[in-house]
mmCIF file of C-alpha atoms in Angstrom:
data_model
loop_
_atom_site.group_PDB
_atom_site.id
_atom_site.type_symbol
_atom_site.label_atom_id
_atom_site.label_comp_id
_atom_site.label_asym_id
_atom_site.label_seq_id
_atom_site.Cartn_x
_atom_site.Cartn_y
_atom_site.Cartn_z
ATOM 1 C CA MET A 260 0.000 0.000 0.000
ATOM 2 C CA GLY A 261 2.807 2.449 0.832
ATOM 3 C CA GLY A 262 4.624 2.340 -2.541
ATOM 4 C CA CYS A 263 3.740 2.483 -6.212
ATOM 5 C CA ALA A 264 2.245 -0.555 -7.838
ATOM 6 C CA GLY A 265 5.184 -0.782 -10.178
ATOM 7 C CA SER A 266 7.439 -1.795 -7.309
ATOM 8 C CA ARG A 267 6.030 -5.306 -7.215
ATOM 9 C CA ARG A 268 6.156 -8.115 -9.696
ATOM 10 C CA ARG A 269 3.457 -10.715 -10.058
ATOM 11 C CA PHE A 270 4.073 -14.101 -11.584
ATOM 12 C CA SER A 271 1.428 -16.124 -13.360
ATOM 13 C CA ASP A 272 2.388 -19.420 -11.782
ATOM 14 C CA SER A 273 0.419 -21.206 -9.063
ATOM 15 C CA GLU A 274 -0.439 -19.435 -5.819
ATOM 16 C CA GLY A 275 1.845 -21.580 -3.772
ATOM 17 C CA GLU A 276 4.967 -20.692 -5.727
ATOM 18 C CA GLU A 277 7.303 -18.291 -4.021
ATOM 19 C CA THR A 278 7.761 -14.816 -5.426
ATOM 20 C CA VAL A 279 11.313 -14.150 -6.492
ATOM 21 C CA PRO A 280 12.514 -10.824 -5.058
ATOM 22 C CA GLU A 281 13.649 -8.269 -7.594
ATOM 23 C CA PRO A 282 17.298 -7.318 -7.518
ATOM 24 C CA ARG A 283 17.888 -3.800 -6.205
ATOM 25 C CA LEU A 284 18.820 -1.283 -8.846
ATOM 26 C CA PRO A 285 22.202 0.421 -8.521
ATOM 27 C CA LEU A 286 22.211 3.815 -6.814
ATOM 28 C CA LEU A 287 23.254 5.558 -10.019
ATOM 29 C CA ASP A 288 20.204 4.127 -11.786
ATOM 30 C CA HIS A 289 18.000 5.471 -8.981
ATOM 31 C CA GLN A 290 19.498 8.926 -9.260
ATOM 32 C CA GLY A 291 19.206 8.864 -13.037
ATOM 33 C CA ALA A 292 15.516 8.008 -12.847
ATOM 34 C CA HIS A 293 14.995 10.750 -10.252
ATOM 35 C CA TRP A 294 16.476 13.393 -12.479
ATOM 36 C CA LYS A 295 14.640 12.128 -15.557
ATOM 37 C CA ASN A 296 11.352 12.391 -13.678
ATOM 38 C CA ALA A 297 12.188 15.846 -12.334
ATOM 39 C CA VAL A 298 13.134 17.130 -15.793
ATOM 40 C CA GLY A 299 10.024 15.507 -17.255
ATOM 41 C CA PHE A 300 7.665 17.198 -14.808
ATOM 42 C CA TRP A 301 9.524 20.496 -15.196
ATOM 43 C CA LEU A 302 9.012 20.368 -18.977
ATOM 44 C CA LEU A 303 5.354 19.352 -18.591
ATOM 45 C CA GLY A 304 4.715 22.300 -16.294
ATOM 46 C CA LEU A 305 6.558 24.693 -18.602
ATOM 47 C CA CYS A 306 4.593 23.604 -21.674
ATOM 48 C CA ASN A 307 1.285 23.478 -19.823
ATOM 49 C CA ASN A 308 1.551 27.060 -18.548
ATOM 50 C CA PHE A 309 2.916 28.506 -21.779
ATOM 51 C CA SER A 310 -0.356 29.279 -23.577
ATOM 52 C CA TYR A 311 -2.030 30.529 -20.394
ATOM 53 C CA VAL A 312 0.828 32.946 -19.650
ATOM 54 C CA VAL A 313 1.115 34.193 -23.233
ATOM 55 C CA MET A 314 -2.584 35.078 -23.346
ATOM 56 C CA LEU A 315 -2.401 37.069 -20.107
ATOM 57 C CA SER A 316 0.780 38.823 -21.217
ATOM 58 C CA ALA A 317 -0.914 39.819 -24.487
ATOM 59 C CA ALA A 318 -4.154 40.935 -22.798
ATOM 60 C CA HIS A 319 -3.538 44.639 -23.405
ATOM 61 C CA ASP A 320 -2.799 44.020 -27.095
ATOM 62 C CA ILE A 321 -5.800 41.720 -27.517
ATOM 63 C CA LEU A 322 -8.172 44.339 -26.149
ATOM 64 C CA SER A 323 -6.537 47.239 -28.009
ATOM 65 C CA HIS A 324 -6.589 45.277 -31.262
ATOM 66 C CA GLU A 325 -5.659 48.303 -33.352
ATOM 67 C CA ARG A 326 -4.469 47.125 -36.749
ATOM 68 C CA THR A 327 -3.266 49.384 -39.483
ATOM 69 C CA SER A 328 -3.026 48.236 -43.079
ATOM 70 C CA GLY A 329 -0.090 45.893 -43.501
ATOM 71 C CA ASN A 330 0.162 45.205 -39.772
ATOM 72 C CA GLN A 331 -0.974 41.658 -39.083
ATOM 73 C CA SER A 332 -0.088 41.519 -35.395
ATOM 74 C CA HIS A 333 -1.720 42.725 -32.226
ATOM 75 C CA VAL A 334 1.349 44.778 -31.396
ATOM 76 C CA ASP A 335 1.024 48.503 -32.115
ATOM 77 C CA PRO A 336 3.401 49.443 -34.956
ATOM 78 C CA GLY A 337 4.395 52.869 -33.614
ATOM 79 C CA PRO A 338 6.639 53.512 -30.615
ATOM 80 C CA THR A 339 4.114 55.925 -29.088
ATOM 81 C CA PRO A 340 0.582 54.674 -29.751
ATOM 82 C CA ILE A 341 -2.310 57.086 -29.358
ATOM 83 C CA PRO A 342 -3.946 56.695 -25.970
ATOM 84 C CA HIS A 343 -7.420 55.233 -25.925
ATOM 85 C CA ASN A 344 -8.550 57.792 -23.393
ATOM 86 C CA SER A 345 -6.299 60.833 -23.350
ATOM 87 C CA SER A 346 -8.468 62.536 -20.735
ATOM 88 C CA SER A 347 -7.597 59.835 -18.192
ATOM 89 C CA ARG A 348 -4.238 59.765 -16.439
ATOM 90 C CA PHE A 349 -4.453 55.960 -16.618
ATOM 91 C CA ASP A 350 -4.800 55.754 -20.441
ATOM 92 C CA CYS A 351 -7.618 53.231 -20.029
ATOM 93 C CA ASN A 352 -8.878 50.679 -22.506
ATOM 94 C CA SER A 353 -12.649 50.591 -22.836
ATOM 95 C CA VAL A 354 -12.553 47.099 -21.283
ATOM 96 C CA SER A 355 -10.292 45.988 -18.444
ATOM 97 C CA THR A 356 -7.658 43.341 -19.073
ATOM 98 C CA ALA A 357 -9.537 41.422 -16.376
ATOM 99 C CA ALA A 358 -11.917 40.403 -19.187
ATOM 100 C CA VAL A 359 -9.078 38.396 -20.753
ATOM 101 C CA LEU A 360 -8.261 36.998 -17.309
ATOM 102 C CA LEU A 361 -11.834 35.742 -16.864
ATOM 103 C CA ALA A 362 -11.814 34.152 -20.329
ATOM 104 C CA ASP A 363 -8.495 32.540 -19.396
ATOM 105 C CA ILE A 364 -9.579 31.238 -15.993
ATOM 106 C CA LEU A 365 -13.320 30.445 -15.853
ATOM 107 C CA PRO A 366 -13.071 27.318 -18.083
ATOM 108 C CA THR A 367 -10.173 26.202 -15.874
ATOM 109 C CA LEU A 368 -12.310 26.758 -12.771
ATOM 110 C CA ILE A 369 -15.104 24.570 -14.183
ATOM 111 C CA ILE A 370 -12.630 21.799 -15.029
ATOM 112 C CA LYS A 371 -11.075 21.883 -11.571
ATOM 113 C CA LEU A 372 -14.450 21.888 -9.827
ATOM 114 C CA LEU A 373 -15.514 18.780 -11.733
ATOM 115 C CA ALA A 374 -12.151 17.003 -11.739
ATOM 116 C CA PRO A 375 -12.285 15.475 -8.224
ATOM 117 C CA LEU A 376 -15.701 13.974 -9.005
ATOM 118 C CA GLY A 377 -14.771 11.789 -11.942
ATOM 119 C CA LEU A 378 -11.822 12.933 -14.036
ATOM 120 C CA HIS A 379 -9.721 10.119 -12.552
ATOM 121 C CA LEU A 380 -11.855 7.656 -14.555
ATOM 122 C CA LEU A 381 -10.369 9.012 -17.789
ATOM 123 C CA PRO A 382 -6.847 7.699 -18.561
ATOM 124 C CA TYR A 383 -3.966 10.139 -18.557
ATOM 125 C CA SER A 384 -3.053 9.782 -22.253
ATOM 126 C CA PRO A 385 -6.344 11.163 -23.691
ATOM 127 C CA ARG A 386 -6.235 14.017 -21.190
ATOM 128 C CA VAL A 387 -2.747 15.043 -22.315
ATOM 129 C CA LEU A 388 -3.785 14.772 -25.982
ATOM 130 C CA VAL A 389 -6.835 17.020 -25.503
ATOM 131 C CA SER A 390 -4.726 19.517 -23.563
ATOM 132 C CA GLY A 391 -2.158 19.698 -26.355
ATOM 133 C CA ILE A 392 -4.776 20.132 -29.098
ATOM 134 C CA CYS A 393 -6.487 22.950 -27.192
ATOM 135 C CA ALA A 394 -3.162 24.733 -26.624
ATOM 136 C CA ALA A 395 -2.307 24.592 -30.337
ATOM 137 C CA GLY A 396 -5.824 25.720 -31.283
ATOM 138 C CA SER A 397 -5.602 28.715 -28.957
ATOM 139 C CA PHE A 398 -2.534 30.089 -30.719
ATOM 140 C CA VAL A 399 -4.052 29.569 -34.168
ATOM 141 C CA LEU A 400 -7.272 31.386 -33.234
ATOM 142 C CA VAL A 401 -5.551 34.371 -31.634
ATOM 143 C CA ALA A 402 -2.896 34.668 -34.349
ATOM 144 C CA PHE A 403 -5.384 34.782 -37.236
ATOM 145 C CA SER A 404 -8.312 36.525 -35.558
ATOM 146 C CA HIS A 405 -9.638 39.869 -36.779
ATOM 147 C CA SER A 406 -11.828 40.661 -33.788
ATOM 148 C CA VAL A 407 -11.619 40.714 -30.024
ATOM 149 C CA GLY A 408 -14.358 38.069 -29.813
ATOM 150 C CA THR A 409 -12.396 35.542 -31.859
ATOM 151 C CA SER A 410 -9.274 36.243 -29.829
ATOM 152 C CA LEU A 411 -11.182 35.629 -26.595
ATOM 153 C CA CYS A 412 -12.321 32.267 -27.999
ATOM 154 C CA GLY A 413 -8.646 31.417 -28.445
ATOM 155 C CA VAL A 414 -8.031 32.473 -24.849
ATOM 156 C CA VAL A 415 -10.788 30.064 -23.740
ATOM 157 C CA PHE A 416 -9.028 27.198 -25.533
ATOM 158 C CA ALA A 417 -5.797 28.130 -23.731
ATOM 159 C CA SER A 418 -7.699 28.002 -20.455
ATOM 160 C CA ILE A 419 -9.077 24.524 -21.174
ATOM 161 C CA SER A 420 -5.593 23.315 -22.053
ATOM 162 C CA SER A 421 -3.988 24.781 -18.936
ATOM 163 C CA GLY A 422 -6.717 23.652 -16.525
ATOM 164 C CA LEU A 423 -6.912 20.091 -17.802
ATOM 165 C CA GLY A 424 -3.138 19.811 -17.960
ATOM 166 C CA GLU A 425 -2.575 21.143 -14.448
ATOM 167 C CA VAL A 426 -5.057 18.729 -12.865
ATOM 168 C CA THR A 427 -3.602 15.848 -14.881
ATOM 169 C CA PHE A 428 0.083 16.466 -14.199
ATOM 170 C CA LEU A 429 -0.309 17.274 -10.509
ATOM 171 C CA SER A 430 -2.344 14.081 -10.037
ATOM 172 C CA LEU A 431 0.332 12.186 -11.938
ATOM 173 C CA THR A 432 2.975 13.184 -9.388
ATOM 174 C CA ALA A 433 1.223 10.868 -6.909
ATOM 175 C CA PHE A 434 2.708 7.955 -8.888
ATOM 176 C CA TYR A 435 6.220 9.422 -8.679
ATOM 177 C CA PRO A 436 6.863 10.186 -4.994
ATOM 178 C CA SER A 437 10.593 10.485 -5.578
ATOM 179 C CA TYR A 438 9.887 13.596 -7.654
ATOM 180 C CA PHE A 439 9.116 15.531 -4.484
ATOM 181 C CA LEU A 440 11.926 13.858 -2.557
ATOM 182 C CA LEU A 441 14.347 14.995 -5.241
ATOM 183 C CA LEU A 442 13.228 18.612 -4.954
ATOM 184 C CA THR A 443 14.002 18.756 -1.244
ATOM 185 C CA SER A 444 17.358 18.731 0.479
ATOM 186 C CA PRO A 445 18.657 15.247 1.367
ATOM 187 C CA GLU A 446 18.200 15.720 5.105
ATOM 188 C CA ALA A 447 14.478 16.415 4.596
ATOM 189 C CA GLN A 448 13.780 12.988 3.146
ATOM 190 C CA ASP A 449 11.813 10.524 5.215
ATOM 191 C CA PRO A 450 12.921 6.997 6.107
ATOM 192 C CA GLY A 451 10.735 5.538 3.388
ATOM 193 C CA GLY A 452 12.372 7.653 0.725
ATOM 194 C CA GLU A 453 14.712 4.924 -0.461
ATOM 195 C CA GLU A 454 11.861 2.491 -1.128
ATOM 196 C CA GLU A 455 9.851 5.152 -2.957
ATOM 197 C CA ALA A 456 12.905 6.114 -4.987
ATOM 198 C CA GLU A 457 13.370 2.514 -6.060
ATOM 199 C CA SER A 458 9.714 2.334 -7.104
ATOM 200 C CA ALA A 459 10.003 5.464 -9.209
ATOM 201 C CA ALA A 460 13.198 4.221 -10.818
ATOM 202 C CA ARG A 461 11.301 1.249 -12.226
ATOM 203 C CA GLN A 462 8.684 3.431 -13.953
ATOM 204 C CA PRO A 463 10.418 6.512 -15.347
ATOM 205 C CA LEU A 464 8.256 9.410 -16.509
ATOM 206 C CA VAL A 465 10.425 9.980 -19.558
ATOM 207 C CA GLY A 466 10.354 6.541 -21.105
ATOM 208 C CA THR A 467 8.130 3.907 -22.654
ATOM 209 C CA GLU A 468 6.436 2.638 -19.507
ATOM 210 C CA ALA A 469 3.132 4.073 -18.334
ATOM 211 C CA PRO A 470 2.423 4.440 -14.626
ATOM 212 C CA GLU A 471 0.313 1.685 -13.202
ATOM 213 C CA SER A 472 -2.583 2.289 -10.861
ATOM 214 C CA LYS A 473 -1.722 2.306 -7.205
ATOM 215 C CA PRO A 474 -3.631 0.165 -4.788
ATOM 216 C CA GLY A 475 -6.010 2.373 -2.822
ATOM 217 C CA SER A 476 -5.792 5.229 -5.329
ATOM 218 C CA SER A 477 -8.397 8.009 -5.475
ATOM 219 C CA SER A 478 -10.721 5.954 -7.689
ATOM 220 C CA SER A 479 -11.537 3.765 -4.665
ATOM 221 C CA LEU A 480 -12.340 6.634 -2.256
ATOM 222 C CA SER A 481 -15.940 7.150 -1.188
ATOM 223 C CA LEU A 482 -17.587 10.584 -1.209
ATOM 224 C CA ARG A 483 -17.383 10.648 2.576
ATOM 225 C CA GLU A 484 -13.642 9.981 2.478
ATOM 226 C CA ARG A 485 -13.168 12.665 -0.193
ATOM 227 C CA TRP A 486 -15.008 15.233 1.925
ATOM 228 C CA THR A 487 -12.931 14.330 4.977
ATOM 229 C CA VAL A 488 -9.697 14.708 3.011
ATOM 230 C CA PHE A 489 -10.889 17.999 1.499
ATOM 231 C CA LYS A 490 -11.622 19.490 4.934
ATOM 232 C CA GLY A 491 -8.109 18.604 6.012
ATOM 233 C CA LEU A 492 -6.734 20.396 2.946
ATOM 234 C CA LEU A 493 -8.341 23.737 3.843
ATOM 235 C CA TRP A 494 -5.240 24.646 5.870
ATOM 236 C CA TYR A 495 -3.372 24.689 2.537
ATOM 237 C CA ILE A 496 -6.178 25.795 0.210
ATOM 238 C CA VAL A 497 -7.216 29.037 1.949
ATOM 239 C CA PRO A 498 -3.743 30.682 1.982
ATOM 240 C CA LEU A 499 -3.220 29.781 -1.673
ATOM 241 C CA VAL A 500 -6.597 31.305 -2.592
ATOM 242 C CA VAL A 501 -5.604 34.526 -0.807
ATOM 243 C CA VAL A 502 -2.171 34.655 -2.473
ATOM 244 C CA TYR A 503 -3.604 34.229 -5.961
ATOM 245 C CA PHE A 504 -6.468 36.635 -5.344
ATOM 246 C CA ALA A 505 -4.026 39.373 -4.306
ATOM 247 C CA GLU A 506 -1.483 38.826 -7.059
ATOM 248 C CA TYR A 507 -3.975 38.562 -9.923
ATOM 249 C CA PHE A 508 -5.894 41.557 -8.639
ATOM 250 C CA ILE A 509 -2.574 43.355 -9.055
ATOM 251 C CA ASN A 510 -1.810 41.768 -12.437
ATOM 252 C CA GLN A 511 -5.111 42.257 -14.223
ATOM 253 C CA GLY A 512 -6.656 45.024 -12.149
ATOM 254 C CA LEU A 513 -3.704 47.344 -11.476
ATOM 255 C CA PHE A 514 -1.007 46.657 -14.097
ATOM 256 C CA GLU A 515 -2.949 48.513 -16.757
ATOM 257 C CA LEU A 516 -3.438 51.477 -14.399
ATOM 258 C CA LEU A 517 0.229 51.663 -13.306
ATOM 259 C CA PHE A 518 1.043 53.865 -16.309
ATOM 260 C CA PHE A 519 4.153 56.060 -16.304
ATOM 261 C CA ARG A 520 4.404 58.842 -18.881
ATOM 262 C CA ASN A 521 7.969 59.846 -17.888
ATOM 263 C CA THR A 522 9.550 56.864 -19.657
ATOM 264 C CA SER A 523 10.411 55.846 -23.211
ATOM 265 C CA LEU A 524 8.208 52.751 -22.928
ATOM 266 C CA SER A 525 4.709 52.899 -24.428
ATOM 267 C CA HIS A 526 1.712 51.812 -22.359
ATOM 268 C CA ALA A 527 1.576 48.424 -24.087
ATOM 269 C CA GLN A 528 5.316 47.914 -23.584
ATOM 270 C CA GLN A 529 5.041 48.771 -19.881
ATOM 271 C CA TYR A 530 2.260 46.198 -19.499
ATOM 272 C CA ARG A 531 4.332 43.504 -21.204
ATOM 273 C CA TRP A 532 7.332 44.259 -18.961
ATOM 274 C CA TYR A 533 5.108 43.951 -15.882
ATOM 275 C CA GLN A 534 3.872 40.560 -17.018
ATOM 276 C CA MET A 535 7.346 39.341 -17.987
ATOM 277 C CA LEU A 536 8.871 40.297 -14.627
ATOM 278 C CA TYR A 537 5.999 38.700 -12.720
ATOM 279 C CA GLN A 538 6.362 35.440 -14.654
ATOM 280 C CA ALA A 539 10.149 35.529 -14.190
ATOM 281 C CA GLY A 540 9.651 35.725 -10.434
ATOM 282 C CA VAL A 541 7.137 32.874 -10.497
ATOM 283 C CA PHE A 542 9.424 30.739 -12.643
ATOM 284 C CA ALA A 543 12.409 31.274 -10.341
ATOM 285 C CA SER A 544 10.552 30.533 -7.107
ATOM 286 C CA ARG A 545 8.715 27.490 -8.467
ATOM 287 C CA SER A 546 12.076 26.022 -9.439
ATOM 288 C CA SER A 547 13.760 26.730 -6.082
ATOM 289 C CA LEU A 548 12.142 24.185 -3.764
ATOM 290 C CA ARG A 549 15.431 22.368 -3.229
ATOM 291 C CA CYS A 550 16.960 25.596 -1.896
ATOM 292 C CA CYS A 551 14.120 26.834 0.279
ATOM 293 C CA ARG A 552 11.087 25.126 1.790
ATOM 294 C CA ILE A 553 8.334 27.162 3.485
ATOM 295 C CA ARG A 554 5.885 25.310 5.684
ATOM 296 C CA PHE A 555 3.689 28.211 6.844
ATOM 297 C CA THR A 556 2.257 29.566 3.593
ATOM 298 C CA TRP A 557 0.005 31.951 5.545
ATOM 299 C CA ALA A 558 3.021 34.265 5.805
ATOM 300 C CA LEU A 559 3.230 34.426 2.014
ATOM 301 C CA ALA A 560 -0.490 35.258 1.812
ATOM 302 C CA LEU A 561 -0.028 38.163 4.239
ATOM 303 C CA LEU A 562 2.962 39.544 2.320
ATOM 304 C CA GLN A 563 1.058 39.344 -0.972
ATOM 305 C CA CYS A 564 -1.875 41.260 0.541
ATOM 306 C CA LEU A 565 0.568 43.971 1.633
ATOM 307 C CA ASN A 566 1.799 44.144 -1.972
ATOM 308 C CA LEU A 567 -1.774 44.615 -3.157
ATOM 309 C CA ALA A 568 -2.469 47.383 -0.640
ATOM 310 C CA PHE A 569 0.765 49.209 -1.515
ATOM 311 C CA LEU A 570 0.229 49.151 -5.295
ATOM 312 C CA LEU A 571 -3.456 50.044 -4.949
ATOM 313 C CA ALA A 572 -2.416 53.083 -2.905
ATOM 314 C CA ASP A 573 0.072 54.041 -5.630
ATOM 315 C CA VAL A 574 -2.606 53.783 -8.322
ATOM 316 C CA TRP A 575 -4.803 56.106 -6.271
ATOM 317 C CA PHE A 576 -2.175 58.634 -5.093
ATOM 318 C CA GLY A 577 0.617 58.149 -7.670
ATOM 319 C CA PHE A 578 3.510 58.554 -5.215
ATOM 320 C CA LEU A 579 6.066 56.199 -6.866
ATOM 321 C CA PRO A 580 8.437 58.367 -8.948
ATOM 322 C CA SER A 581 9.877 55.688 -11.234
ATOM 323 C CA ILE A 582 8.640 52.644 -13.124
ATOM 324 C CA TYR A 583 11.752 50.760 -12.044
ATOM 325 C CA LEU A 584 10.515 50.674 -8.453
ATOM 326 C CA VAL A 585 7.326 49.056 -9.729
ATOM 327 C CA PHE A 586 9.462 46.556 -11.659
ATOM 328 C CA LEU A 587 11.153 45.469 -8.405
ATOM 329 C CA ILE A 588 7.842 45.145 -6.558
ATOM 330 C CA ILE A 589 6.344 43.044 -9.357
ATOM 331 C CA LEU A 590 9.359 40.729 -9.433
ATOM 332 C CA TYR A 591 8.967 40.291 -5.662
ATOM 333 C CA GLU A 592 5.247 39.635 -6.156
ATOM 334 C CA GLY A 593 6.040 36.825 -8.588
ATOM 335 C CA LEU A 594 8.541 35.292 -6.169
ATOM 336 C CA LEU A 595 5.880 35.186 -3.441
ATOM 337 C CA GLY A 596 3.259 33.670 -5.731
ATOM 338 C CA GLY A 597 5.516 30.935 -7.079
ATOM 339 C CA ALA A 598 6.788 30.078 -3.591
ATOM 340 C CA ALA A 599 3.228 29.773 -2.256
ATOM 341 C CA TYR A 600 2.209 27.442 -5.085
ATOM 342 C CA VAL A 601 5.151 25.053 -5.037
ATOM 343 C CA ASN A 602 5.384 24.855 -1.233
ATOM 344 C CA THR A 603 1.660 24.185 -0.887
ATOM 345 C CA PHE A 604 1.768 21.166 -3.172
ATOM 346 C CA HIS A 605 5.071 20.003 -1.744
ATOM 347 C CA ASN A 606 3.671 20.042 1.796
ATOM 348 C CA ILE A 607 0.596 18.135 0.661
ATOM 349 C CA ALA A 608 2.728 15.532 -1.114
ATOM 350 C CA LEU A 609 4.739 14.888 2.038
ATOM 351 C CA GLU A 610 1.911 14.982 4.578
ATOM 352 C CA THR A 611 -0.895 13.041 2.873
ATOM 353 C CA SER A 612 -1.122 9.259 2.792
ATOM 354 C CA ASP A 613 -0.495 7.352 -0.411
ATOM 355 C CA GLU A 614 -4.157 6.490 -0.998
ATOM 356 C CA HIS A 615 -5.234 10.135 -0.591
ATOM 357 C CA ARG A 616 -2.399 11.895 -2.419
ATOM 358 C CA GLU A 617 -3.765 11.749 -5.964
ATOM 359 C CA PHE A 618 -7.152 13.136 -4.888
ATOM 360 C CA ALA A 619 -5.512 15.758 -2.659
ATOM 361 C CA MET A 620 -3.396 17.062 -5.534
ATOM 362 C CA ALA A 621 -6.396 17.318 -7.869
ATOM 363 C CA ALA A 622 -8.626 18.945 -5.229
ATOM 364 C CA THR A 623 -6.070 21.571 -4.187
ATOM 365 C CA CYS A 624 -5.727 22.660 -7.825
ATOM 366 C CA ILE A 625 -8.888 24.695 -7.353
ATOM 367 C CA SER A 626 -7.156 27.067 -4.913
ATOM 368 C CA ASP A 627 -5.266 29.255 -7.369
ATOM 369 C CA THR A 628 -8.095 29.201 -9.908
ATOM 370 C CA LEU A 629 -10.698 30.274 -7.364
ATOM 371 C CA GLY A 630 -8.540 33.165 -6.186
ATOM 372 C CA ILE A 631 -7.841 34.267 -9.772
ATOM 373 C CA SER A 632 -11.546 34.133 -10.698
ATOM 374 C CA LEU A 633 -12.547 36.265 -7.706
ATOM 375 C CA SER A 634 -9.849 38.807 -8.513
ATOM 376 C CA GLY A 635 -11.024 39.064 -12.134
ATOM 377 C CA LEU A 636 -14.629 39.661 -11.083
ATOM 378 C CA LEU A 637 -13.583 42.479 -8.734
ATOM 379 C CA ALA A 638 -10.993 43.997 -11.095
ATOM 380 C CA LEU A 639 -13.611 44.740 -13.787
ATOM 381 C CA PRO A 640 -15.694 47.225 -11.743
ATOM 382 C CA LEU A 641 -12.537 48.698 -10.170
ATOM 383 C CA HIS A 642 -11.165 49.460 -13.645
ATOM 384 C CA ASP A 643 -14.371 51.204 -14.714
ATOM 385 C CA PHE A 644 -14.597 53.175 -11.477
ATOM 386 C CA LEU A 645 -11.026 54.490 -11.571
ATOM 387 C CA CYS A 646 -11.115 55.307 -15.271
ATOM 388 C CA GLN A 647 -14.361 57.282 -14.935
ATOM 389 C CA LEU A 648 -13.103 59.006 -11.791
ATOM 390 C CA SER A 649 -9.906 60.201 -13.446
#
């Protein structure tokens, strides 16, 4: 029960025949499988988030959608595009970039709400195939669209791809416990780490073998057991919801309003730099679990709320003199968000039992999506209020 199913061999001879123990794999083989799995999951996460991040980073361009003859991209051709609303100090679009955020997150929210109820019945291979097709379709729709509506349809496809992929790949880590052991420092490993490492070495992620079902996996849990596990996860879910609410309220509610006229960067270029620096911070902190592990993610939620309050005050009073100070704050914001995400799932992986881990991973996926959805719903009226006020 404690290890993956691939760690046992069954022989088709009579019941009375003794089972021959498998020879232990050399340590180098174990370490090689560990790193192959870690690289595999790293690449899966990178590819899965790519379309979702690109759509959010291009939100300002998608909504502006000003095309001159001969310009077949969403990017404004001139270095100083004409403001949409020159009477406003914020240079507002008619629609907030939170509209793109909602198109990019609501399909994901629906998928994650339904996933714990029955997605585990669908094999992993079809899920990955559908996710890949939707990601490719999203880029085709946005690249060749001639209207905001068509572009938003492409954003919806990116959301389906990202949501389905995230639930799938996080659930898949339950079959590779050594993946999380590898990401932590050696002294943090538990006594059972060696056995789990050996199990993972026999079913590498990057290879020809598919993971087998674990005994007592989430498919055998009753609704009562699922509810009990979910209540225990609230200690991790609530802080992650708060972190993602605060950071995406900043990203899609305030980025567009943090407009500096005393710089050579156009409004669209400033927005893209904000998004790039945020994603750089997230990328760095999500990849740093081996260097730093944070158990109390509530601290990260509090710090992210302080970020939100500070930047909201700057939007209202305009006291920051330089865009480069905002750049530093946004990079810090991304570091907090990535650290909250990776440490939440790492803590769950280490502290849940084997039979609950797959369900716990899939259920906790809803945390970030719920926070992002709430932030998008509140960012829309805030955008309209501030733009009309100014």
